[in-house]
Coordinates of C-alpha atoms (C1' of nucleotides) in Angstrom, one line a residue:
Chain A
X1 CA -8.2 10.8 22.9
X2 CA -10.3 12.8 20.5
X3 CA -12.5 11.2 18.5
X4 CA -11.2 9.2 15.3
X5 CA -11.2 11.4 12.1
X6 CA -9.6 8.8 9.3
X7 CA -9.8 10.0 5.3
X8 CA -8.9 8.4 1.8
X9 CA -8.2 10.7 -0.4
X10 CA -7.7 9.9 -4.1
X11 CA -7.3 11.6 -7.4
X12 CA -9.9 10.9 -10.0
X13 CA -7.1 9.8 -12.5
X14 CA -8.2 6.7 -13.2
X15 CA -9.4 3.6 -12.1
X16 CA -8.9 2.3 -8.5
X17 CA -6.2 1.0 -8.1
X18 CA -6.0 -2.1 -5.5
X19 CA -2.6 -0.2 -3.4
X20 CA -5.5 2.5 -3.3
X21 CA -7.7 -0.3 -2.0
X22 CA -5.1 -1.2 0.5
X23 CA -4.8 2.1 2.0
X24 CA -8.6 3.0 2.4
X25 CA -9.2 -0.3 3.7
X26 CA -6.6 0.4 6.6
X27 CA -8.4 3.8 7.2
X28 CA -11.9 2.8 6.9
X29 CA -11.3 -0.3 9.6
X30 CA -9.4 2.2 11.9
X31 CA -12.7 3.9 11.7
X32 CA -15.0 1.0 12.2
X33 CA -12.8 -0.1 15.1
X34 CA -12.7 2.8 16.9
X35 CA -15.9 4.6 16.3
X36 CA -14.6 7.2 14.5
X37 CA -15.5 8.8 11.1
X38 CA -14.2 8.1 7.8
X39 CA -14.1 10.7 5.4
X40 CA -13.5 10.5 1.5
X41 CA -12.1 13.4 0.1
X42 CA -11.7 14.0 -3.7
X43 CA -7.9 15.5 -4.9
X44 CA -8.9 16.6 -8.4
X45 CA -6.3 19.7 -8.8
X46 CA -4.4 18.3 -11.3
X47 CA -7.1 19.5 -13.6
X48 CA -5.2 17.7 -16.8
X49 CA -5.8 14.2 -15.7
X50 CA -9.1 14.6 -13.2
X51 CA -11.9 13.4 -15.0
X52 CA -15.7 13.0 -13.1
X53 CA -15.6 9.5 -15.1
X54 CA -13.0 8.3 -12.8
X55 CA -14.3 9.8 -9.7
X56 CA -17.7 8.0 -10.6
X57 CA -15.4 4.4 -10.8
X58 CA -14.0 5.1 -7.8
X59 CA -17.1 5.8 -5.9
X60 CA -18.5 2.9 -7.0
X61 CA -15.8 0.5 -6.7
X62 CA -16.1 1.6 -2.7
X63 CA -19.3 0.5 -2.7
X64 CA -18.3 -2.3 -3.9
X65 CA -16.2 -3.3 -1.7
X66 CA -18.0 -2.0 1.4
X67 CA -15.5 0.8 2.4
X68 CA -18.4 3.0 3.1
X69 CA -17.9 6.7 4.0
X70 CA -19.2 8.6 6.3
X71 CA -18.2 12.1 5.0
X72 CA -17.7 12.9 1.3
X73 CA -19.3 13.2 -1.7
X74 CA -22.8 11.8 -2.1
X75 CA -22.7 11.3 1.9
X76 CA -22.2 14.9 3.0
X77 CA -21.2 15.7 6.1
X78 CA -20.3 18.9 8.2
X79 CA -16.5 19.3 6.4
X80 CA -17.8 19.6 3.1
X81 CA -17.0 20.3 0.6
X82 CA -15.1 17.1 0.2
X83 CA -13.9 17.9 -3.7
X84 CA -10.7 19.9 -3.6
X85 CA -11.7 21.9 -6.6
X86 CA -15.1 23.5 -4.8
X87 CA -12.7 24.8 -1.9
X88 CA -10.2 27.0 -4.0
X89 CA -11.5 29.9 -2.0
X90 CA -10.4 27.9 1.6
X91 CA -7.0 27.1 0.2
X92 CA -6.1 30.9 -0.6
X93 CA -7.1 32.2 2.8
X94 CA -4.5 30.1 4.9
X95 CA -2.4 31.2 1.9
X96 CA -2.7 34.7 2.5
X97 CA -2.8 33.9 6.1
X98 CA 0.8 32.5 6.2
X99 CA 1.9 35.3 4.0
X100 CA 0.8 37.3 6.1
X101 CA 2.8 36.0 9.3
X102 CA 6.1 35.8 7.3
X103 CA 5.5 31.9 6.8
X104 CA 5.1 31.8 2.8
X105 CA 6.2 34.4 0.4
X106 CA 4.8 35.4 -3.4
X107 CA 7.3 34.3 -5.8
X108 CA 7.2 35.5 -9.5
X109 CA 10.1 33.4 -10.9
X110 CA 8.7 31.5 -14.2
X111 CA 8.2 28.1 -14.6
X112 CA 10.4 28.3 -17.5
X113 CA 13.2 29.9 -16.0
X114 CA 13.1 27.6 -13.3
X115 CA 13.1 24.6 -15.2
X116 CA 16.2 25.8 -17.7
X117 CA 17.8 26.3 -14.5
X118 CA 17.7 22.8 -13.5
X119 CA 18.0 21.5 -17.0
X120 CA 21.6 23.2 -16.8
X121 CA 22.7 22.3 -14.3
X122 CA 21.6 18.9 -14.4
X123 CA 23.7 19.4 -18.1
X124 CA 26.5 20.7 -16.2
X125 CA 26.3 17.5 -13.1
X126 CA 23.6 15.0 -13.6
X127 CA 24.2 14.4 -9.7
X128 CA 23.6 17.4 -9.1
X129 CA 20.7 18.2 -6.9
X130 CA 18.4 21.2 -7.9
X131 CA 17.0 23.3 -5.1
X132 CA 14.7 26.5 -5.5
X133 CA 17.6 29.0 -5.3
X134 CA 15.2 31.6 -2.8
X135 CA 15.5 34.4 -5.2
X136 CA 12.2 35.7 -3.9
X137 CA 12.4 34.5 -0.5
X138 CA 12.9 38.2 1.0
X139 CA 11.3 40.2 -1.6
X140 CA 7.8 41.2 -1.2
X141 CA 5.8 41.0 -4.3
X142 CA 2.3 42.6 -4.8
X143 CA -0.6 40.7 -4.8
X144 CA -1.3 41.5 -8.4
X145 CA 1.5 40.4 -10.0
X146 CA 1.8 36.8 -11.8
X147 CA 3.2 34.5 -8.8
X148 CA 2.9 31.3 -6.9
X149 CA 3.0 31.2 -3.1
X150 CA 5.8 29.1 -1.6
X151 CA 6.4 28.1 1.9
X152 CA 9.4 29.8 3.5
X153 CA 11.4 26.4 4.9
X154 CA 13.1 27.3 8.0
X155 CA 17.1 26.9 7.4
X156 CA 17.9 25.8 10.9
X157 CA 16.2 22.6 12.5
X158 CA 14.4 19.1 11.5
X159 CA 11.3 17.7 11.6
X160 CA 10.6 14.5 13.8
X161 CA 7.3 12.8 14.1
X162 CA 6.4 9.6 15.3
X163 CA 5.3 7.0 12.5
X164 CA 2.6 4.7 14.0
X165 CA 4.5 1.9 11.8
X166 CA 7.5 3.1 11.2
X167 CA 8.4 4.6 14.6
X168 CA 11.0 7.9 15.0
X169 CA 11.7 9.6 11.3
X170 CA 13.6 12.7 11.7
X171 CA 14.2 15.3 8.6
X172 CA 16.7 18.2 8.4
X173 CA 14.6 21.0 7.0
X174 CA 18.0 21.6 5.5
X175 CA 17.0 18.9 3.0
X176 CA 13.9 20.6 1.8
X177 CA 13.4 23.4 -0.6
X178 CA 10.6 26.3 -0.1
X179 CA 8.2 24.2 -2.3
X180 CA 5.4 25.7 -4.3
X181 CA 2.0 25.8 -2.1
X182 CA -0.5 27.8 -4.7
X183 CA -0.2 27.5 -8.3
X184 CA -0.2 31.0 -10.4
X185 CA -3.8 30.0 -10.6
X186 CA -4.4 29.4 -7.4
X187 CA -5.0 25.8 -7.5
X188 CA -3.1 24.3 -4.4
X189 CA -0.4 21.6 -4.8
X190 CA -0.7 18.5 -3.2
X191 CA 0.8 19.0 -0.1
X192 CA -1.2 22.7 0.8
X193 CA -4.1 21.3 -0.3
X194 CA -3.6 18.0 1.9
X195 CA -2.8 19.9 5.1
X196 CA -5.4 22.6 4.9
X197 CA -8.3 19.8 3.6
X198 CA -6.8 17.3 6.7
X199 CA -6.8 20.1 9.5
X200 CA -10.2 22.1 8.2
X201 CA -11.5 18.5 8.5
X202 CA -10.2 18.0 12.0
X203 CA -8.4 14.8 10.6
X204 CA -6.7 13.2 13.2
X205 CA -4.5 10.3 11.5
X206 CA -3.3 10.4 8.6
X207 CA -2.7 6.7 7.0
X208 CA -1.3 6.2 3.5
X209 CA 1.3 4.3 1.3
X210 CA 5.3 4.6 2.2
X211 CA 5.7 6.8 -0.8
X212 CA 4.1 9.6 1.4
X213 CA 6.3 9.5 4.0
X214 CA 8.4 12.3 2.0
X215 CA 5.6 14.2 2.1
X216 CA 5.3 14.5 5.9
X217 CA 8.0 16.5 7.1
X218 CA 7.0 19.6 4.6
X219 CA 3.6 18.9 5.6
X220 CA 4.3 19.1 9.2
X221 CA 5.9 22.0 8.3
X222 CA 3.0 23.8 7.3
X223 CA 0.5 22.6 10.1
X224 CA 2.9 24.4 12.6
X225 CA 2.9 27.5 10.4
X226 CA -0.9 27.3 10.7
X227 CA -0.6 26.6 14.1
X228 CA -2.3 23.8 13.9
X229 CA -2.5 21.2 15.7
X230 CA -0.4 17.9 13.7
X231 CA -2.5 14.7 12.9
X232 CA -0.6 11.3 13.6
X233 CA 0.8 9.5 10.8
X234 CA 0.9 6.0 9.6
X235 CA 2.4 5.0 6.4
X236 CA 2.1 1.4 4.9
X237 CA 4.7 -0.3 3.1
X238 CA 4.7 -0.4 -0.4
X239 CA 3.1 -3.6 -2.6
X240 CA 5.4 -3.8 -5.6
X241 CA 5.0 -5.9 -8.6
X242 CA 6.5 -9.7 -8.7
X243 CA 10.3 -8.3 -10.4
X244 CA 10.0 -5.7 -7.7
X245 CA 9.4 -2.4 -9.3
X246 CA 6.1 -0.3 -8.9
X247 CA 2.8 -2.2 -9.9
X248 CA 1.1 -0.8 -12.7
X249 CA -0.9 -2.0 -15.7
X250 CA 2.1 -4.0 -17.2
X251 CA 1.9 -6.5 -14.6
X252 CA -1.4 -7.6 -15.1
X253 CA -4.9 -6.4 -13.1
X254 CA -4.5 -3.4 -10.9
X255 CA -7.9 -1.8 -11.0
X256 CA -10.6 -3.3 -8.2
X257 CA -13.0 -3.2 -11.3
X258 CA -11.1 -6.3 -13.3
X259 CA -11.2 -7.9 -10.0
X260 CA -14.8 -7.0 -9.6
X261 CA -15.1 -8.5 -13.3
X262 CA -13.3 -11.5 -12.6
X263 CA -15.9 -12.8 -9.6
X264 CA -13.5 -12.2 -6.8
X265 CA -15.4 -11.4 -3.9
X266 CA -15.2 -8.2 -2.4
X267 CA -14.3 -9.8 0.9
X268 CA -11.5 -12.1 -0.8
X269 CA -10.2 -8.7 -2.4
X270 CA -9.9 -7.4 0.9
X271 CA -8.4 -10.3 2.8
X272 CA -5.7 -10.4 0.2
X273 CA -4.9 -6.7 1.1
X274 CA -5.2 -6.6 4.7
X275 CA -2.9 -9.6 4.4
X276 CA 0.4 -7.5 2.8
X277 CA 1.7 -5.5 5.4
X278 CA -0.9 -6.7 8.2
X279 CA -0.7 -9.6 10.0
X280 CA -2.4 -11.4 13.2
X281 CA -0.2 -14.4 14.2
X282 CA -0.9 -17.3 11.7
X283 CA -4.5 -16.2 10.9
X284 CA -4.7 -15.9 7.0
X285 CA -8.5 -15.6 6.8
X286 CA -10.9 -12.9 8.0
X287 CA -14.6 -12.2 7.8
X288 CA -15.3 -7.9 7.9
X289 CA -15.8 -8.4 11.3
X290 CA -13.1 -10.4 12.5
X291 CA -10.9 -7.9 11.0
X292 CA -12.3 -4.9 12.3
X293 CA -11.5 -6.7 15.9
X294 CA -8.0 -7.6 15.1
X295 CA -6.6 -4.6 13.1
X296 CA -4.2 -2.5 15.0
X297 CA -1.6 -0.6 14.0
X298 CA 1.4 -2.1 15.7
X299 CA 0.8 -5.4 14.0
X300 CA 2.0 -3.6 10.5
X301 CA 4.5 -4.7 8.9
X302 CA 7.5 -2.4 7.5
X303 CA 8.8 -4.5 4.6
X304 CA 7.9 -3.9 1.3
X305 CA 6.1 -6.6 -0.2
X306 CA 5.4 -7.8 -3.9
X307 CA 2.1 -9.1 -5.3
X308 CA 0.8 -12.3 -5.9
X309 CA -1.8 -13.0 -8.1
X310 CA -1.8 -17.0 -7.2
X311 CA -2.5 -16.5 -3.6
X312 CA -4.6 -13.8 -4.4
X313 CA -7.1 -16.4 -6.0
X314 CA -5.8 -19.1 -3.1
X315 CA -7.4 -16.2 -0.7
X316 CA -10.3 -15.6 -2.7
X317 CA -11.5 -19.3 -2.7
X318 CA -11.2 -19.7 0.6
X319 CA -14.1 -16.9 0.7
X320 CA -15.9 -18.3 -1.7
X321 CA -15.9 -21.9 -0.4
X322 CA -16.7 -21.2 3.8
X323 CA -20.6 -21.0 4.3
X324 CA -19.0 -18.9 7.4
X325 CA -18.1 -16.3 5.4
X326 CA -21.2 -16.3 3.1
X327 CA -24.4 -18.2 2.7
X328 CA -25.5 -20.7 0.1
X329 CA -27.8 -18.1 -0.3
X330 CA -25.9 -15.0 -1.2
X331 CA -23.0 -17.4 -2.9
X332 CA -26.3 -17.9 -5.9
X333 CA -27.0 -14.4 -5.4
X334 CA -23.9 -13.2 -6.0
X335 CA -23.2 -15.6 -9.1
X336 CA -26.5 -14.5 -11.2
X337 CA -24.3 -11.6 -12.7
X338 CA -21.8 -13.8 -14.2
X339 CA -24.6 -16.4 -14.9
X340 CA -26.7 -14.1 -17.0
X341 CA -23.4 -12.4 -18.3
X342 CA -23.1 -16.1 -20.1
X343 CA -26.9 -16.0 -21.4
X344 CA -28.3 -18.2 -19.5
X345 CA -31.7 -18.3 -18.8
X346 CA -32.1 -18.5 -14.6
X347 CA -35.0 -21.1 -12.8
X348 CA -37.6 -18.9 -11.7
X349 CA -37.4 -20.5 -8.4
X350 CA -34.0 -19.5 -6.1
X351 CA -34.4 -23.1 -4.5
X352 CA -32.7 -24.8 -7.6
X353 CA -30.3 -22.1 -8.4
X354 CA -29.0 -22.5 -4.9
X355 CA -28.8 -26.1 -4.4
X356 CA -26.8 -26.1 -8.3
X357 CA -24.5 -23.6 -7.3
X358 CA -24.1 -25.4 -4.6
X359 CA -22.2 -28.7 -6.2
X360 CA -19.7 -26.4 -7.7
X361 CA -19.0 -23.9 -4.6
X362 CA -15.9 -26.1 -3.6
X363 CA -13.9 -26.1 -7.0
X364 CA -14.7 -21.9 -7.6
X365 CA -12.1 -20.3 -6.9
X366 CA -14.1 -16.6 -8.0
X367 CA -18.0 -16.3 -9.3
X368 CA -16.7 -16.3 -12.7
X369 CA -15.2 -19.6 -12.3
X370 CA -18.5 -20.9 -10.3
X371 CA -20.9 -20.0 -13.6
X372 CA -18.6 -21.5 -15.7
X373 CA -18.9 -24.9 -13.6
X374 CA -22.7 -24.3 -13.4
X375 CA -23.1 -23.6 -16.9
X376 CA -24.8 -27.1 -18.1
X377 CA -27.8 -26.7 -15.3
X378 CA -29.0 -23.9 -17.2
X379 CA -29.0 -25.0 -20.7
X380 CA -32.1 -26.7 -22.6
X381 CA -28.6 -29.1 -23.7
X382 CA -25.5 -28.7 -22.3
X383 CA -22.3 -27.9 -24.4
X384 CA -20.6 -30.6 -25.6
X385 CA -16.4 -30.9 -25.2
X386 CA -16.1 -33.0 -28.3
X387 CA -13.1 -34.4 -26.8
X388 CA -14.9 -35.6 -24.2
X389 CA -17.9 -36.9 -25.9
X390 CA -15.2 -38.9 -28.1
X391 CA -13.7 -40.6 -25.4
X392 CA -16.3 -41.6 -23.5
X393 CA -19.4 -41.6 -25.4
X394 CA -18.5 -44.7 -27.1
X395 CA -20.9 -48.0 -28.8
X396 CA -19.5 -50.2 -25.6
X397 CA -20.7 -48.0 -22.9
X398 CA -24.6 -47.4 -24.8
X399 CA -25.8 -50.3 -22.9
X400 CA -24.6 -49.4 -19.7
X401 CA -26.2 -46.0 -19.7
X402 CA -29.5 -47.3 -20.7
X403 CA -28.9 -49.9 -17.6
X404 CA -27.9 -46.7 -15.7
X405 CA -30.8 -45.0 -16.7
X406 CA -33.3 -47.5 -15.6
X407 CA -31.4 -47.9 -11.9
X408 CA -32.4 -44.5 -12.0
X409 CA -36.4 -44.7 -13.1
X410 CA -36.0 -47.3 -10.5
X411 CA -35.5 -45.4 -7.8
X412 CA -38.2 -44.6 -4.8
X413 CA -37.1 -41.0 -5.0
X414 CA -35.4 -38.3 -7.0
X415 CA -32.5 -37.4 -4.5
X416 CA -28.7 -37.7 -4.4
X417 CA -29.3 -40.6 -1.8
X418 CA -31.3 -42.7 -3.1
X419 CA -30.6 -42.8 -6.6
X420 CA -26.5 -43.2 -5.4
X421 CA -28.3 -46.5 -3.5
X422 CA -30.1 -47.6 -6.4
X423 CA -27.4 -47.4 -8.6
X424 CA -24.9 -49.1 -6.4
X425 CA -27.7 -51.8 -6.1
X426 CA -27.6 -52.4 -9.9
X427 CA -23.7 -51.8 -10.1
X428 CA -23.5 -54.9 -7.1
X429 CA -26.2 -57.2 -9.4
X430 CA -24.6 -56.7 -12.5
X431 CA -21.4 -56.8 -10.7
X432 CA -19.7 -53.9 -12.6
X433 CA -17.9 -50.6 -11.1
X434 CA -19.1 -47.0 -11.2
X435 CA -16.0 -46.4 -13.6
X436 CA -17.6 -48.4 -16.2
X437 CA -20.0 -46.0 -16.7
X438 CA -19.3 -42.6 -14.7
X439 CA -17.6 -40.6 -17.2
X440 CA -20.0 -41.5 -20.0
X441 CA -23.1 -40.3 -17.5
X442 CA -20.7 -37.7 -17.3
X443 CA -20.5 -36.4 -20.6
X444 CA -24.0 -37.1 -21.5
X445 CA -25.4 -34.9 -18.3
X446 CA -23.0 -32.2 -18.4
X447 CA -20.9 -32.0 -21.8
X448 CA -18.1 -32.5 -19.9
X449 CA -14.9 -34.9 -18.1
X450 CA -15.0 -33.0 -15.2
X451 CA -17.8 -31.7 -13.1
X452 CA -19.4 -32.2 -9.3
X453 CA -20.4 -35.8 -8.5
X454 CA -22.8 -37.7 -10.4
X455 CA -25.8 -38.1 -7.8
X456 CA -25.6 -34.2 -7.4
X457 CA -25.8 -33.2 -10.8
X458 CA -29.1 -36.0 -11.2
X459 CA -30.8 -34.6 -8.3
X460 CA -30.3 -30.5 -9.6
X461 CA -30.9 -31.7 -12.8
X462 CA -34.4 -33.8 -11.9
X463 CA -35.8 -36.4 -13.1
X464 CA -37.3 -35.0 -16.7
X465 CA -33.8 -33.3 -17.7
X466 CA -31.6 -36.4 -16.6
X467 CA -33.4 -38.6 -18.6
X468 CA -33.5 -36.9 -21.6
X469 CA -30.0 -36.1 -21.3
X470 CA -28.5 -39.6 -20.5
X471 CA -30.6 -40.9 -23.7
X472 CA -29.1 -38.6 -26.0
X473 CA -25.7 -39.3 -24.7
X474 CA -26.8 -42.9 -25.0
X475 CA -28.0 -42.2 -28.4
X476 CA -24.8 -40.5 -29.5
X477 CA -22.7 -43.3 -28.2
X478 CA -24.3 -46.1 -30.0
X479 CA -23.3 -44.2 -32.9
X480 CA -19.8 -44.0 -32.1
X481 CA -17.7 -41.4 -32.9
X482 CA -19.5 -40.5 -36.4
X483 CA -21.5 -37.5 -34.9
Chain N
rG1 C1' 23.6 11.9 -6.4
rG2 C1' 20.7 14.4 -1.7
rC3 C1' 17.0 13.1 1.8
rC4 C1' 13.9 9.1 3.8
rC5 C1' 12.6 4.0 4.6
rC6 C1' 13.3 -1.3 4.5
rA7 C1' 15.9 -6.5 4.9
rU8 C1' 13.2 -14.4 7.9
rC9 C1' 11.6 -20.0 2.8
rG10 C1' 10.4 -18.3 -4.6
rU11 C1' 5.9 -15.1 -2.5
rC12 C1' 2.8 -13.1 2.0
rU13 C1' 4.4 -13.6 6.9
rA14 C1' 5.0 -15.5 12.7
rG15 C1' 9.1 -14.5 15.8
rC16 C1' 9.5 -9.1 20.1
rG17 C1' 17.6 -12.9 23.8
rG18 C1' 17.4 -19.4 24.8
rU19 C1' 12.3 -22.2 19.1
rU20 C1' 13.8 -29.0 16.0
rA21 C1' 12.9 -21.0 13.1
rG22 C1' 6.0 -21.7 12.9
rG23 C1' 1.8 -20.8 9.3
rA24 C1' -0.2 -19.7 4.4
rC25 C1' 0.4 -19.6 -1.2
rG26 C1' 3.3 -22.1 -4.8
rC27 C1' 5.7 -26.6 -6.0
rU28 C1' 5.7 -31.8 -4.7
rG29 C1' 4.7 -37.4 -2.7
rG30 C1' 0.5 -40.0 -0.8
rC31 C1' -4.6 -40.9 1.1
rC32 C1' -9.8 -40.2 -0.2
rU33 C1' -12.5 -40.9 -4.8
rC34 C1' -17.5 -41.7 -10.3
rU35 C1' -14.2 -37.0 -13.0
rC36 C1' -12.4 -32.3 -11.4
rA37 C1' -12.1 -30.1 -7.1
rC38 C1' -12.5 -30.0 -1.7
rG39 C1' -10.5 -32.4 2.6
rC40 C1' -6.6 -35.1 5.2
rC41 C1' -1.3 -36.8 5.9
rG42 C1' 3.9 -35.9 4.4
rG43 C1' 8.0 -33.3 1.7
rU44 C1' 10.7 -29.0 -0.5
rA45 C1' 12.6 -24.2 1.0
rA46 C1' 14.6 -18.7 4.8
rC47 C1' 17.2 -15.6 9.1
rG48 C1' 22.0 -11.0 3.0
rC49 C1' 27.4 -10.1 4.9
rG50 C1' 30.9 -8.4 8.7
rG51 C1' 31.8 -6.6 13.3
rG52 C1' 30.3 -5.8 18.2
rU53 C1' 26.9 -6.3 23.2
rU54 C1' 25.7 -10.8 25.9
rC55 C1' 26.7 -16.9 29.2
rG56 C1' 23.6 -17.0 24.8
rA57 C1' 21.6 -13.6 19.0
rG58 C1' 16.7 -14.1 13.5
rU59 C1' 15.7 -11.1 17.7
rC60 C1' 19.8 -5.3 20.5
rC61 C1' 23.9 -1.7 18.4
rC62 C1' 27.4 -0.2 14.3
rG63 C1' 29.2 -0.8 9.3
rC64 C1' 28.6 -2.9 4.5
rU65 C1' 25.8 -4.8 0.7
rG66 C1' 21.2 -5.1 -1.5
rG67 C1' 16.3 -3.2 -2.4
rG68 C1' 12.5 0.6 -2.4
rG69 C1' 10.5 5.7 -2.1
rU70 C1' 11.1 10.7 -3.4
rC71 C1' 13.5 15.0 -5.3
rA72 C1' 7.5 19.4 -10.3
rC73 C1' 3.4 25.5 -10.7
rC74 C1' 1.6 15.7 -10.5
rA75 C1' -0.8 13.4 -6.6

RNA sequence: GGCCCCAUCGUCUAGCGGUUAGGACGCUGGCCUCUCACGCCGGUAACGCGGGUUCGAGUCCCGCUGGGGUCACCA
């Protein structure tokens, strides 16, 4: 088999959009599995909507996520170039080429005409199906007049490829019209460009959503006009918003950026993906690696599927809690963004960042979530939840938290062992419970009802900080709820 | 409407002729426990319908129904 040539090819419309994820993520492991090259093209003819903004935000979001290219823009390569719009000149060649061979014809019926020609008849039968009628199928224009080139569909036959996930699809060329394949201006349409950029490029599977799989047989179409030879084809079923139809901005985040902005992990992102239409037995969760060694096309699945937003985060935490999947380490690297996004001011050394980040790794579902929970380590005071504070921090619990506090000055050591000893030590003399005074500790160490244990928090916190903390709370509850 | 594709719990899915139809998310009962989580144990819930083929169909075939994609000088 010839080498591996895979390819993502998006339009710079807009953001990335996470079924745009999907499907370079299926190309780029097919790459990194076999050894083969993945190439990212950019399909900016439709000049309206193309914008270099969007092409920047989609480069970047690959980064991102790690779906690095080994042909395409800023990467180079020996296809180039891999932006549609520097390769008008290509396009027109194989155009005049197929003319040439009686494949493709110059056609100088108006856009106008043509499209008051389907408005009446769809007038006449809404059912009706509109088909280029082939007025200038067998005339022979000259190349100076005002015309598009269309492809000359063969009346008699079908198209059948083999779908690597789909299996045998066979297509009357009966059912297809002799599309458009240059514009008036000479800007190709999707499906020219697509087959001259894919077989210039010596791409040899081509591997995008189900609502491609139209495309093929025209495509195929014009690869044996070329006489070239046809790439395989793999299409991947469609992820559909929750009430079923297409996803899009109405159903909440579809852009890799508000993913990237809501702390998921690149990795969870991925997961998720690989996850809808892909599976591996009961395995749910996969480190780059592990998927790269189980991917395969036959394991794809041909259902459609519809997003999930709650299992999206359920597949993102378990990322963010395994230390197999990243290390204590890069889990406080990766949360300094959202930490200094909140204005906190960081310890100089990593040692205590990590070992905070640390107590709240478990109950983070994303990084966002993680600096919220870390939040009071980095604070001169913590925030108070007034709620909180008037619950717990109450006159009959001021004792206790100065009693607390001197278990604590008590203490041999400043660590989460032995200052849970020495307090249970004092708790068994005094013969109280923890409960008597947990939640008031609580509030006065970290502002709030709910954080990571007690004898964590103390021993990130350190001695100095504790202290001070757990005598203002102490201070604030002899007052009583007047504050 | 034409052409193409699909069909297992609410959702993502395992299953490739014989299973008590499994896992995950969600929901839920309990355990653990200084709070919230995590973790652990348990529960809830599915083969769209009708014909075949077969000793035997979630698994194979046909039809129906349902759903989706696409019908541009968008991609």
């Amino acid at each position: 088999m010839a080498d591996v040539r895979v390819r993502f090819a998006p339009s710079p419309t807009g953001y990335l959009h996470i079924g745009g994820v999907r499907t370079a993520l299926f190309n780029w492991l097919w790459a990194r599995k076999t050894g083969g090259k993945f190439v990212l093209r950019i399909e900016d003819t439709d000049q309206e909507r193309s914008t270099p903004e969007s092409k920047a935000i989609i480069l970047e979001s690959l980064r991102w996520l790690g779906l690095t290219w080994d042909e395409g823009p800023e990467a180079g390569g020996d296809h180039g170039p891999y932006v549609q719009t520097e390769r008008l000149a290509i396009y027109k060649q194989f155009a005049e080429r197929l003319i040439a061979d009686g494949k493709a014809y110059r056609c100088t019926c108006s856009k106008e005409e043509l499209d008051a020609a389907r408005e009446a008849l769809k007038a006449r039968d809404p059912k009706a199906n509109f088909r280029y009628p082939g007025t200038c199928r067998d005339k022979s224009h000259a190349a100076d007049s005002r015309h598009v080139v269309r492809f000359k569909v063969p009346t008699e036959g079908a198209v059948t490829y083999v779908d690597k996930v789909f299996g045998e699809v066979r297509t009357p060329n009966g059912a297809q019209q002799d599309f458009v394949l240059l514009r008036t201006d000479g800007v190709p349409l999707y499906n020219f460009g697509a087959v001259v950029d894919d077989t210039t490029m010596g791409i040899t599977l081509v591997a995008r959503g189900r609502d491609h799989m139209v495309n093929t047989p025209p495509q195929i179409l014009i690869y044996e006009a070329l006489g070239a030879p046809v790439p395989e084809f793999a299409h991947l079923p469609m992820m559909l918003a929750p009430s079923g139809e297409k996803l899009s901005k109405r159903h909440g985040a579809v852009s890799v950026t508000e993913y990237r902005e809501k702390g998921y992990t690149p990795e969870g992102v991925l997961n998720y993906l690989v996850r809808f239409g892909w599976s591996c037995g009961d395995r749910e969760i996969f480190s780059m690696a592990e998927l790269i060694e189980a991917f395969t096309w036959e394991t794809c699945g041909r259902g459609d599927g519809k997003f999930d937003a709650k299992k999206f985060l359920a597949v993102n935490h378990e990322h963010m809690k395994q230390e197999s999947l990243q290390t204590a380490q890069t889990y406080a690297e990766r949360s300094k963004p959202f930490l200094l996004a909140r204005g906190l001011v960081l310890p100089a050394s990593d040692d205590m960042l990590v070992a905070a980040l640390k107590t709240v790794r478990d109950r983070s579902r994303t990084f966002l979530e993680a600096a919220e929970g870390a939040d009071f380590y980095f604070r001169a005071e913590p925030v108070i939840d007034e709620a909180a504070a008037l619950k717990f921090l109450v006159p009959a619990v001021a004792d206790k938290l100065t009693a607390f506090a001197n278990a604590l000055t008590g203490a041999s050591a400043w660590d989460e062992k032995t200052l849970e000893a020495a307090v249970h030590a004092w708790l068994e003399a005094e013969n109280l419970h923890i409960k008597e005074v947990a939640q008031a500790a609580r509030v006065a160490l970290t502002g709030r009802s709910a954080s990571p244990g007690l004898f964590e928090v103390l021993a990130v916190l350190g001695r100095d900080v504790s202290l001070a903390r757990l005598e203002r709370g102490r201070e604030r509850a002899a007052a009583g709820s007047v504050s």
